[in-house]
Amino acid sequence: MHHALGILSWAQSKDGGGPDVIPALGNMLRDSVEGSADALARAFSDPGLRIGVTGLSRAGKTVFITSLVANMIQRGRMAAFGPEREGRIEAAYLQPQPDDTVARFDYESHLAAMTGAEAHWPMGTRSVSQLRLSLRVTPKSRLARLTGPRRLHLDITDYPGEWLLDLGLLSQSYAQWSKASLKQVIAKSDILPEARDFLGLATEAVAEARHDEIQAAALARSFTAYLHAARAAGFSQLTPGRFILPGDLHGSPALTFAPLPVESPKRGSIAREAARRFEAYKLQIVRPFFRAHFAKIDRQVVLVDLLSAMQGGPEILEDLRQAMAGILSVFRHGANGPFSALLGQKTDRILFAATKADYLHQSQHSAYANLLEALVQEAKQRADYRGAKTRAMAIASLRSTVEERREIDGADVDLVVGRVGLDTQMRALFAGELPAHPDQILAPARAGARDWSDHEFATTDFAPPHNSLRAGFGPPHIRLDAAAEFLLADRMG
Ligand SMILES: Nc1nc2c(ncn2[C@@H]2O[C@H](COP(=O)(O)OP(=O)(O)O)[C@@H](O)[C@H]2O)c(=O)[nH]1
Ligand SMILES: [Mg+2]
């Protein structure tokens, strides 16, 4: 008991007090893996590293976290990860996470789904979840080794990139956001019927009419339908993020507003109430999210499904580039910026990863990584990152194809071959000739080209391989070990 009190006061002085201490204590008492009083004491003093994994939905967050954790526990495929190569990892095991109010990342179910006898992709996640992976590592230096192995807790948080885009709302008024959003809706009205439907409802007359809950809900529903349709068409820059992924807020009043075409709405009007709810959304949803999750992140992984965006065409790729710039702006608010308290100053490494590299033959991987690098570089150049280190790479969290060279019309073509659907049907894919220089496609995209003139990109829906686990090995992957090296190795010295 004496021990526990000592820990409590230590934790309080460190965190400045607050309710965080109590859940942490609860976790320690539940901690069955290393249940001694000493281990309890260490749970507080051992260093933790908070790793955020984000990306728009279907970018590959769930598959990435599941495979990374599995490959950290069974490290047969982690040759490029220094601490493993040096034989210094003594153990890696899951422990209760520190945040009791956040859902646990359902690692076991996801892994079983992805690697079993009837392997399939895990169900999409729609909210925040968290997992703690603890490592016992032999220190590098002989001197440090005298004190025995060290523990490092990796607290991995999975959260929707859609919610990061909401940061942009904080610096906008309702009128500004409405104007920008309506411009986007109009731009998409020739391709999306949902955009036309919404524009039909959101007239000035409606905006100025007396607030009426039924009408407000109808507007919000129509606007949400438009956001979903735009997302399905491949667009990324869509706000409010919770309209697309509401988490547990589905149907709440804070989500019952829409952009409307009026500058200064009349008292009691629909638009005036919408403006009020927009402010409530920022205050009660966006700000707490950033404070609770974002501000604490040490290392950030941003996943991008770049190939799908390329396949979607220049407009979709340009929209992704701008969305990435928006997401990146989150990392470059300095200590004196307007949101410094929300964003924290901790993130010192950011990994950008183009996922699903197994859709491409390895001969194309460096071109693919260059493209991602160029895509985020433009955003990066606009500001410095307070010294945060960044890296861009092409990865596959669960490699689902094999490579093959085939002769087609007298020429050798590097292909990938994978399973499609639930049966054993195989399909070969050549995803397209990647540009030798990224500007060959980024420049026309920025200039507003309607189609690629010299390029064509294709994807398909490869299923994960059946029974992919072997004793001592995690799921097959491409460069997850290099990702771990960048994210973790310097903290395991
Ligand atoms: N071939 C392949 N497909 C992947 C890989 N990672 C993700 N996917 C595909 O992308 C989809 C979305 O992945 P998921 O992790 O659920 O995305 P999330 O919404 O960001 O969590 C999956 O259902 C797979 O179809 C990968 O490494 N290889
Ligand atoms: Mg997910």
Coordinates of C-alpha atoms and ligand atoms in Angstrom, one line a residue:
M1 CA 0.0 0.0 0.0
H2 CA 2.8 2.3 0.9
H3 CA 4.2 1.6 -2.5
A4 CA 1.0 2.5 -4.3
L5 CA 0.8 5.8 -2.5
G6 CA 4.3 6.7 -3.5
I7 CA 3.4 6.0 -7.1
L8 CA 0.3 8.1 -6.9
S9 CA 2.1 11.2 -5.7
W10 CA 4.8 10.7 -8.3
A11 CA 2.2 10.5 -11.0
Q12 CA 0.4 13.5 -9.8
S13 CA 3.3 15.7 -9.7
K14 CA 4.3 14.5 -13.2
D15 CA 0.9 15.0 -14.8
G16 CA -0.1 18.0 -12.7
G17 CA -2.8 15.9 -11.0
G18 CA -6.2 15.1 -12.5
P19 CA -8.3 12.1 -13.1
D20 CA -5.7 10.4 -15.3
V21 CA -4.1 8.9 -12.2
I22 CA -7.0 6.7 -11.2
P23 CA -7.5 4.7 -14.4
A24 CA -3.8 4.2 -14.6
L25 CA -3.9 2.7 -11.1
G26 CA -6.8 0.5 -12.2
N27 CA -4.7 -0.8 -15.1
M28 CA -1.8 -1.6 -12.8
L29 CA -4.0 -3.7 -10.5
R30 CA -5.4 -5.6 -13.5
D31 CA -2.0 -6.1 -14.9
S32 CA -1.6 -9.8 -14.7
V33 CA 1.5 -10.2 -16.8
E34 CA 3.9 -8.8 -14.3
G35 CA 1.9 -8.6 -11.2
S36 CA 4.5 -7.9 -8.5
A37 CA 4.6 -4.6 -6.6
D38 CA 7.9 -3.9 -8.3
A39 CA 6.4 -4.3 -11.6
L40 CA 3.6 -2.1 -10.6
A41 CA 6.0 0.6 -9.7
R42 CA 7.8 0.2 -13.0
A43 CA 4.6 0.5 -15.0
F44 CA 4.7 4.2 -14.1
S45 CA 8.4 4.8 -14.4
D46 CA 9.0 2.8 -17.6
P47 CA 9.0 5.0 -20.7
G48 CA 6.0 5.0 -22.9
L49 CA 5.8 6.0 -26.5
R50 CA 2.5 7.1 -27.9
I51 CA 2.1 6.2 -31.5
G52 CA -0.8 7.6 -33.5
V53 CA -1.9 5.8 -36.6
T54 CA -4.2 7.8 -38.9
G55 CA -5.3 8.0 -42.5
L56 CA -8.6 8.3 -44.3
S57 CA -11.0 5.4 -44.0
R58 CA -9.8 2.4 -46.0
A59 CA -6.2 3.7 -46.0
G60 CA -5.2 0.6 -44.2
K61 CA -5.0 1.5 -40.5
T62 CA -6.5 -1.6 -39.0
V63 CA -4.4 -3.9 -41.1
F64 CA -1.3 -1.9 -40.4
I65 CA -1.6 -2.0 -36.6
T66 CA -2.6 -5.7 -36.5
S67 CA 0.3 -6.8 -38.7
L68 CA 2.8 -4.5 -37.0
V69 CA 1.9 -5.8 -33.6
A70 CA 1.9 -9.4 -34.8
N71 CA 5.3 -8.9 -36.4
M72 CA 6.7 -7.3 -33.2
I73 CA 5.5 -10.3 -31.2
Q74 CA 6.8 -12.9 -33.7
R75 CA 9.8 -11.2 -35.2
G76 CA 10.9 -13.7 -37.9
R77 CA 10.2 -11.1 -40.7
M78 CA 11.7 -8.0 -39.0
A79 CA 15.3 -8.2 -40.3
A80 CA 15.5 -4.5 -41.1
F81 CA 14.5 -3.6 -37.5
G82 CA 17.8 -2.9 -35.7
P83 CA 16.9 -4.0 -32.1
E84 CA 15.7 -7.3 -33.5
R85 CA 18.7 -7.8 -35.7
E86 CA 21.0 -7.1 -32.8
G87 CA 19.1 -9.7 -30.8
R88 CA 18.2 -7.2 -28.0
I89 CA 14.4 -7.8 -27.8
E90 CA 13.8 -10.2 -25.0
A91 CA 10.0 -10.1 -25.0
A92 CA 7.1 -8.4 -26.6
Y93 CA 3.6 -8.8 -25.1
L94 CA 0.3 -7.1 -24.9
Q95 CA -0.8 -5.3 -21.8
P96 CA -3.9 -3.3 -20.7
Q97 CA -3.8 0.1 -22.3
P98 CA -3.5 3.2 -20.2
D99 CA -6.7 5.0 -21.2
D100 CA -9.7 3.3 -19.7
T101 CA -12.2 5.4 -21.7
V102 CA -10.9 4.5 -25.1
A103 CA -12.1 1.3 -26.9
R104 CA -9.4 -1.4 -27.1
F105 CA -8.1 -2.1 -30.6
D106 CA -9.5 -5.6 -31.3
Y107 CA -6.2 -7.1 -32.2
E108 CA -7.0 -10.8 -31.8
S109 CA -10.2 -10.7 -33.9
H110 CA -8.5 -8.7 -36.7
L111 CA -5.5 -11.0 -36.7
A112 CA -7.6 -14.1 -36.8
A113 CA -9.7 -12.7 -39.7
M114 CA -6.6 -11.7 -41.7
T115 CA -4.5 -14.8 -41.4
G116 CA -6.9 -17.7 -40.8
A117 CA -7.9 -20.6 -43.0
E118 CA -10.6 -18.5 -44.7
A119 CA -8.7 -15.2 -44.5
H120 CA -10.6 -12.0 -45.1
W121 CA -10.1 -8.3 -44.4
P122 CA -11.2 -7.1 -41.0
M123 CA -14.3 -5.0 -40.6
G124 CA -13.8 -1.3 -40.9
T125 CA -13.5 0.6 -37.7
R126 CA -15.3 3.9 -37.1
S127 CA -13.9 5.4 -34.0
V128 CA -10.8 5.7 -31.8
S129 CA -9.2 2.6 -30.4
Q130 CA -6.0 1.8 -28.6
L131 CA -3.6 -1.0 -27.8
R132 CA -0.5 -1.3 -25.5
L133 CA 2.4 -3.4 -26.7
S134 CA 5.2 -3.7 -24.1
L135 CA 8.8 -4.6 -25.0
R136 CA 11.6 -5.8 -22.8
V137 CA 14.9 -4.8 -24.4
T138 CA 18.5 -5.2 -23.6
P139 CA 20.2 -1.8 -23.7
K140 CA 22.8 -1.2 -26.4
S141 CA 25.6 0.1 -24.2
R142 CA 27.5 -2.3 -21.9
L143 CA 27.2 0.2 -19.1
A144 CA 23.5 0.5 -19.4
R145 CA 23.2 -3.3 -19.5
L146 CA 24.4 -3.5 -15.9
T147 CA 21.0 -2.3 -14.7
G148 CA 19.3 -5.0 -16.7
P149 CA 16.7 -5.0 -19.5
R150 CA 14.5 -2.0 -20.1
R151 CA 10.8 -1.9 -20.7
L152 CA 9.2 0.3 -23.3
H153 CA 5.5 0.6 -23.6
L154 CA 4.1 1.3 -27.1
D155 CA 0.6 2.9 -26.8
I156 CA -0.8 2.6 -30.3
T157 CA -3.9 4.7 -31.1
D158 CA -6.0 4.2 -34.2
Y159 CA -8.0 7.2 -35.2
P160 CA -9.8 8.4 -38.3
G161 CA -7.9 10.9 -40.5
E162 CA -11.3 12.4 -41.3
W163 CA -11.3 13.8 -37.8
L164 CA -7.9 15.5 -38.4
L165 CA -9.4 17.4 -41.3
D166 CA -11.7 19.1 -38.8
L167 CA -8.8 21.1 -37.4
G168 CA -9.4 23.5 -40.4
L169 CA -12.8 24.3 -39.0
L170 CA -11.4 25.8 -35.9
S171 CA -10.1 28.9 -37.7
Q172 CA -13.3 29.3 -39.8
S173 CA -16.6 31.0 -39.0
Y174 CA -19.8 29.2 -40.0
A175 CA -20.2 31.7 -42.9
Q176 CA -16.7 31.0 -44.2
W177 CA -17.1 27.2 -43.9
S178 CA -20.5 27.4 -45.6
K179 CA -19.1 29.3 -48.5
A180 CA -16.2 26.9 -49.0
S181 CA -18.4 23.8 -48.6
L182 CA -21.0 25.0 -51.0
K183 CA -18.4 25.8 -53.6
Q184 CA -17.2 22.2 -53.3
V185 CA -20.8 20.9 -53.6
I186 CA -21.4 22.9 -56.7
A187 CA -18.2 21.7 -58.2
K188 CA -19.3 18.1 -57.8
S189 CA -22.9 18.7 -58.8
D190 CA -22.3 17.5 -62.3
I191 CA -21.1 14.1 -61.2
L192 CA -23.0 13.5 -57.9
P193 CA -26.8 13.5 -57.8
E194 CA -26.5 13.8 -54.0
A195 CA -24.8 17.2 -54.5
R196 CA -27.7 18.4 -56.7
D197 CA -30.2 17.1 -54.2
F198 CA -28.6 19.1 -51.4
L199 CA -28.3 22.2 -53.5
G200 CA -32.0 21.9 -54.2
L201 CA -32.8 21.9 -50.5
A202 CA -30.3 24.5 -49.3
T203 CA -31.7 27.7 -50.8
E204 CA -31.4 31.1 -49.3
A205 CA -35.2 31.1 -48.6
V206 CA -34.8 28.0 -46.5
A207 CA -31.8 29.4 -44.7
E208 CA -33.6 32.5 -43.7
A209 CA -36.8 30.6 -42.7
R210 CA -37.6 30.1 -39.0
H211 CA -35.6 27.3 -37.4
D212 CA -37.5 24.0 -37.6
E213 CA -36.0 20.8 -36.3
I214 CA -37.5 18.6 -39.0
Q215 CA -36.1 20.8 -41.7
A216 CA -32.7 21.1 -40.1
A217 CA -32.5 17.3 -39.8
A218 CA -33.5 17.0 -43.5
L219 CA -30.8 19.4 -44.5
A220 CA -28.2 17.6 -42.4
R221 CA -29.2 14.2 -43.7
S222 CA -29.0 15.4 -47.3
F223 CA -25.6 17.0 -46.7
T224 CA -24.3 13.9 -45.0
A225 CA -25.5 11.8 -48.0
Y226 CA -23.6 14.1 -50.2
L227 CA -20.4 13.7 -48.1
H228 CA -20.7 9.9 -48.2
A229 CA -21.2 10.0 -52.0
A230 CA -18.2 12.3 -52.5
R231 CA -16.2 9.9 -50.3
A232 CA -17.3 6.9 -52.3
A233 CA -16.3 8.8 -55.4
G234 CA -12.7 9.1 -54.0
F235 CA -12.7 12.6 -52.6
S236 CA -10.9 13.3 -49.4
Q237 CA -11.4 16.9 -48.4
L238 CA -14.8 16.6 -46.7
T239 CA -15.9 18.2 -43.4
P240 CA -17.2 17.9 -40.8
G241 CA -15.4 14.6 -40.2
R242 CA -18.0 13.3 -37.8
F243 CA -20.7 13.5 -40.4
I244 CA -18.8 10.7 -42.3
L245 CA -17.6 8.9 -39.2
P246 CA -19.8 9.9 -36.3
G247 CA -18.3 7.6 -33.7
D248 CA -20.9 7.4 -30.9
L249 CA -22.4 10.8 -31.9
H250 CA -24.8 9.6 -34.5
G251 CA -28.0 11.7 -34.7
S252 CA -26.9 14.2 -31.9
P253 CA -27.8 17.9 -32.4
A254 CA -24.2 18.8 -32.7
L255 CA -24.3 16.9 -36.0
T256 CA -27.6 18.3 -37.2
F257 CA -26.5 21.3 -39.3
A258 CA -25.4 22.0 -42.9
P259 CA -23.8 24.7 -44.9
L260 CA -26.3 27.4 -46.1
P261 CA -26.0 30.3 -48.5
V262 CA -26.3 33.3 -46.2
E263 CA -23.7 35.8 -44.9
S264 CA -25.3 37.1 -41.7
P265 CA -28.3 34.9 -40.8
K266 CA -31.4 36.4 -39.1
R267 CA -32.2 35.8 -35.5
G268 CA -34.2 32.6 -35.0
S269 CA -33.5 31.4 -38.6
I270 CA -32.4 27.9 -39.6
A271 CA -29.0 29.3 -40.6
R272 CA -28.6 31.1 -37.3
E273 CA -29.2 27.8 -35.4
A274 CA -26.9 26.0 -37.8
A275 CA -24.2 28.6 -37.0
R276 CA -24.7 27.9 -33.3
R277 CA -24.4 24.2 -33.8
F278 CA -21.3 24.6 -35.9
E279 CA -19.7 26.4 -33.0
A280 CA -20.8 23.7 -30.6
Y281 CA -19.3 21.1 -32.9
K282 CA -16.0 22.8 -32.8
L283 CA -16.1 23.4 -29.0
Q284 CA -17.5 20.1 -27.8
I285 CA -16.3 17.7 -30.4
V286 CA -13.3 18.9 -32.4
R287 CA -11.4 20.5 -29.5
P288 CA -11.8 17.7 -27.0
F289 CA -10.7 15.2 -29.6
F290 CA -7.4 17.0 -30.3
R291 CA -6.8 17.6 -26.6
A292 CA -7.5 14.0 -25.6
H293 CA -5.7 12.2 -28.4
F294 CA -3.7 14.3 -30.6
A295 CA -1.8 16.4 -28.2
K296 CA -0.2 13.4 -26.6
I297 CA 1.2 11.7 -29.7
D298 CA 5.0 11.1 -29.8
R299 CA 5.2 9.4 -33.2
Q300 CA 2.6 9.7 -36.0
V301 CA 2.0 7.3 -38.8
V302 CA 0.0 8.7 -41.7
L303 CA -1.3 6.1 -44.1
V304 CA -2.3 6.9 -47.7
D305 CA -4.0 4.7 -50.3
L306 CA -2.1 6.5 -53.0
L307 CA -2.7 4.0 -55.8
S308 CA -6.4 4.2 -55.5
A309 CA -6.3 8.0 -55.7
M310 CA -4.1 7.7 -58.8
Q311 CA -6.6 5.3 -60.3
G312 CA -9.4 7.8 -59.5
G313 CA -7.8 10.4 -61.8
P314 CA -6.2 13.8 -61.6
E315 CA -9.0 15.5 -59.7
I316 CA -9.0 12.8 -57.0
L317 CA -5.3 12.9 -56.6
E318 CA -5.2 16.7 -56.3
D319 CA -7.9 16.5 -53.8
L320 CA -5.9 14.0 -51.8
R321 CA -2.8 16.3 -52.0
Q322 CA -4.8 19.2 -50.6
A323 CA -6.3 17.0 -47.9
M324 CA -2.8 15.8 -46.9
A325 CA -1.7 19.4 -46.7
G326 CA -4.6 20.1 -44.4
I327 CA -3.7 17.1 -42.2
L328 CA -0.1 18.1 -42.2
S329 CA -0.9 21.6 -41.0
V330 CA -1.9 19.9 -37.8
F331 CA 1.8 19.1 -37.2
R332 CA 3.2 22.5 -37.9
H333 CA 1.5 24.7 -35.5
G334 CA 4.3 26.2 -33.4
A335 CA 4.4 26.7 -29.7
N336 CA 2.8 30.1 -30.0
G337 CA 0.2 29.2 -32.6
P338 CA -3.5 29.6 -31.8
F339 CA -4.0 25.9 -31.2
S340 CA -0.7 25.0 -29.5
A341 CA -2.5 23.8 -26.4
L342 CA -4.7 21.5 -28.4
L343 CA -2.0 20.1 -30.6
G344 CA 0.7 19.6 -28.1
Q345 CA 4.4 19.9 -29.1
K346 CA 5.4 16.3 -28.7
T347 CA 5.3 14.7 -32.2
D348 CA 9.0 14.3 -33.2
R349 CA 8.6 11.8 -36.0
I350 CA 6.1 11.4 -38.8
L351 CA 6.0 8.4 -41.1
F352 CA 4.1 8.8 -44.3
A353 CA 3.3 5.4 -45.8
A354 CA 1.7 4.6 -49.1
T355 CA -0.1 1.3 -48.3
K356 CA -0.9 -1.7 -50.4
A357 CA 2.5 -1.7 -52.2
D358 CA 1.8 -5.4 -52.9
Y359 CA -0.4 -4.2 -55.8
L360 CA 2.9 -3.2 -57.5
H361 CA 5.9 -5.3 -58.5
Q362 CA 9.0 -4.4 -56.4
S363 CA 10.6 -2.9 -59.4
Q364 CA 8.0 -0.1 -59.1
H365 CA 8.3 0.5 -55.3
S366 CA 10.9 3.2 -55.4
A367 CA 8.8 5.2 -57.9
Y368 CA 5.8 4.7 -55.7
A369 CA 7.6 6.0 -52.6
N370 CA 9.0 8.9 -54.6
L371 CA 5.5 9.9 -55.6
L372 CA 4.3 9.9 -52.0
E373 CA 7.3 11.8 -51.0
A374 CA 6.6 14.5 -53.6
L375 CA 2.9 14.6 -52.7
V376 CA 3.7 15.4 -49.0
Q377 CA 6.8 17.4 -49.8
E378 CA 4.8 20.2 -51.4
A379 CA 2.8 20.5 -48.2
K380 CA 5.9 20.2 -46.1
Q381 CA 7.7 23.0 -47.9
R382 CA 5.2 25.6 -46.8
A383 CA 6.3 25.4 -43.2
D384 CA 8.8 23.7 -41.0
Y385 CA 7.8 21.0 -38.7
R386 CA 9.5 22.3 -35.5
G387 CA 12.3 19.9 -36.3
A388 CA 10.1 16.8 -36.6
K389 CA 11.7 14.1 -38.7
T390 CA 9.6 12.8 -41.6
R391 CA 10.0 9.8 -43.9
A392 CA 8.0 8.6 -46.8
M393 CA 7.9 4.9 -47.8
A394 CA 5.8 2.3 -49.7
I395 CA 4.6 -0.6 -47.5
A396 CA 2.2 -3.5 -47.5
S397 CA 1.0 -4.4 -44.1
L398 CA -0.2 -7.8 -45.3
R399 CA 1.3 -8.9 -48.5
S400 CA -1.4 -10.6 -50.6
T401 CA 0.3 -11.1 -53.9
V402 CA 3.3 -12.8 -55.5
E403 CA 5.4 -11.3 -58.2
E404 CA 5.6 -12.7 -61.7
R405 CA 7.2 -11.6 -64.9
R406 CA 5.2 -12.4 -68.0
E407 CA 5.8 -11.9 -71.7
I408 CA 2.9 -9.9 -73.2
D409 CA 3.0 -9.0 -76.9
G410 CA 6.7 -9.8 -77.0
A411 CA 7.6 -7.5 -74.0
D412 CA 8.4 -8.6 -70.4
V413 CA 5.9 -7.2 -67.9
D414 CA 6.4 -7.3 -64.2
L415 CA 3.1 -8.3 -62.6
V416 CA 1.6 -9.3 -59.3
V417 CA -0.8 -12.2 -58.9
G418 CA -3.2 -12.6 -56.0
R419 CA -6.4 -14.3 -54.9
V420 CA -9.7 -12.5 -55.5
G421 CA -13.0 -13.2 -53.7
L422 CA -13.4 -16.0 -51.2
D423 CA -12.6 -18.9 -53.5
T424 CA -9.2 -19.8 -55.1
Q425 CA -9.6 -17.7 -58.2
M426 CA -6.3 -16.0 -59.0
R427 CA -5.9 -12.7 -60.9
A428 CA -2.8 -11.0 -62.4
L429 CA -2.5 -7.2 -62.1
F430 CA -0.4 -4.7 -63.8
A431 CA -1.4 -1.5 -61.9
G432 CA 0.2 0.8 -64.5
E433 CA 3.4 2.5 -65.5
L434 CA 4.4 4.8 -62.6
P435 CA 5.9 8.1 -63.8
A436 CA 9.7 8.4 -63.8
H437 CA 9.3 11.8 -62.2
P438 CA 6.4 12.5 -59.8
D439 CA 5.7 15.9 -61.5
Q440 CA 4.6 14.0 -64.6
I441 CA 1.3 13.3 -62.8
L442 CA 1.3 15.8 -59.9
A443 CA 1.6 18.8 -62.2
P444 CA -1.3 18.0 -64.5
A445 CA -3.4 17.1 -61.4
R446 CA -2.7 20.5 -60.0
A447 CA -3.4 22.2 -63.3
G448 CA -6.9 20.7 -63.2
A449 CA -6.5 18.0 -65.9
R450 CA -9.7 15.9 -66.3
D451 CA -7.9 12.7 -67.3
W452 CA -4.4 11.3 -67.3
S453 CA -3.1 11.6 -70.8
D454 CA -0.1 9.3 -70.8
H455 CA -1.0 7.2 -67.8
E456 CA -3.5 4.6 -66.8
F457 CA -3.8 3.0 -63.4
A458 CA -5.7 0.0 -62.3
T459 CA -6.4 -1.7 -59.0
T460 CA -8.5 -4.7 -58.0
D461 CA -9.5 -6.3 -54.7
F462 CA -7.0 -8.9 -53.6
A463 CA -8.0 -11.0 -50.7
P464 CA -5.4 -11.8 -48.0
P465 CA -3.6 -15.2 -48.3
H466 CA -5.0 -18.1 -46.3
N467 CA -3.1 -19.5 -43.3
S468 CA -0.3 -17.0 -43.5
L469 CA 1.1 -17.5 -40.0
R470 CA 4.1 -19.8 -39.3
A471 CA 5.6 -20.3 -35.8
G472 CA 8.0 -17.5 -35.1
F473 CA 6.8 -15.3 -38.0
G474 CA 4.2 -12.6 -38.2
P475 CA 2.0 -12.0 -41.3
P476 CA 3.9 -11.5 -44.5
H477 CA 4.5 -7.8 -45.2
I478 CA 6.6 -5.3 -47.2
R479 CA 8.8 -2.9 -45.2
L480 CA 7.0 -3.0 -41.9
D481 CA 10.4 -3.7 -40.4
A482 CA 11.7 -0.5 -42.0
A483 CA 8.7 1.4 -40.6
A484 CA 9.4 0.0 -37.1
E485 CA 13.1 1.0 -37.5
F486 CA 12.1 4.6 -38.2
L487 CA 9.4 4.8 -35.6
L488 CA 10.9 2.9 -32.7
A489 CA 14.6 2.0 -32.9
D490 CA 16.0 5.3 -31.6
R491 CA 14.0 4.8 -28.4
M492 CA 15.3 1.3 -27.8
G493 CA 19.0 2.1 -27.5
Ligands
LIG1 N1 -3.5 -6.0 -50.8 C1 -3.5 -5.3 -49.7 N2 -4.6 -4.8 -49.3 C2 -4.7 -4.1 -48.1 C3 -3.5 -3.9 -47.3 N3 -3.9 -3.2 -46.2 C4 -5.2 -2.8 -46.4 N4 -5.7 -3.4 -47.5 C5 -7.0 -3.2 -48.1 O1 -7.5 -2.0 -47.6 C6 -8.8 -2.2 -46.9 C7 -8.9 -1.2 -45.8 O2 -8.0 -1.5 -44.8 P1 -8.2 -1.2 -43.3 O3 -7.0 -1.5 -42.5 O4 -9.5 -1.7 -42.8 O5 -8.4 0.4 -43.4 P2 -8.8 1.5 -42.3 O6 -10.2 1.9 -42.6 O7 -7.8 2.6 -42.5 O8 -8.6 0.9 -41.0 C8 -8.7 -3.6 -46.5 O9 -10.0 -4.1 -46.3 C9 -8.0 -4.3 -47.7 O10 -8.9 -4.5 -48.8 C10 -2.3 -4.6 -47.7 O11 -1.2 -4.5 -47.1 N5 -2.4 -5.3 -48.9
MG2 MG -9.8 0.7 -39.4

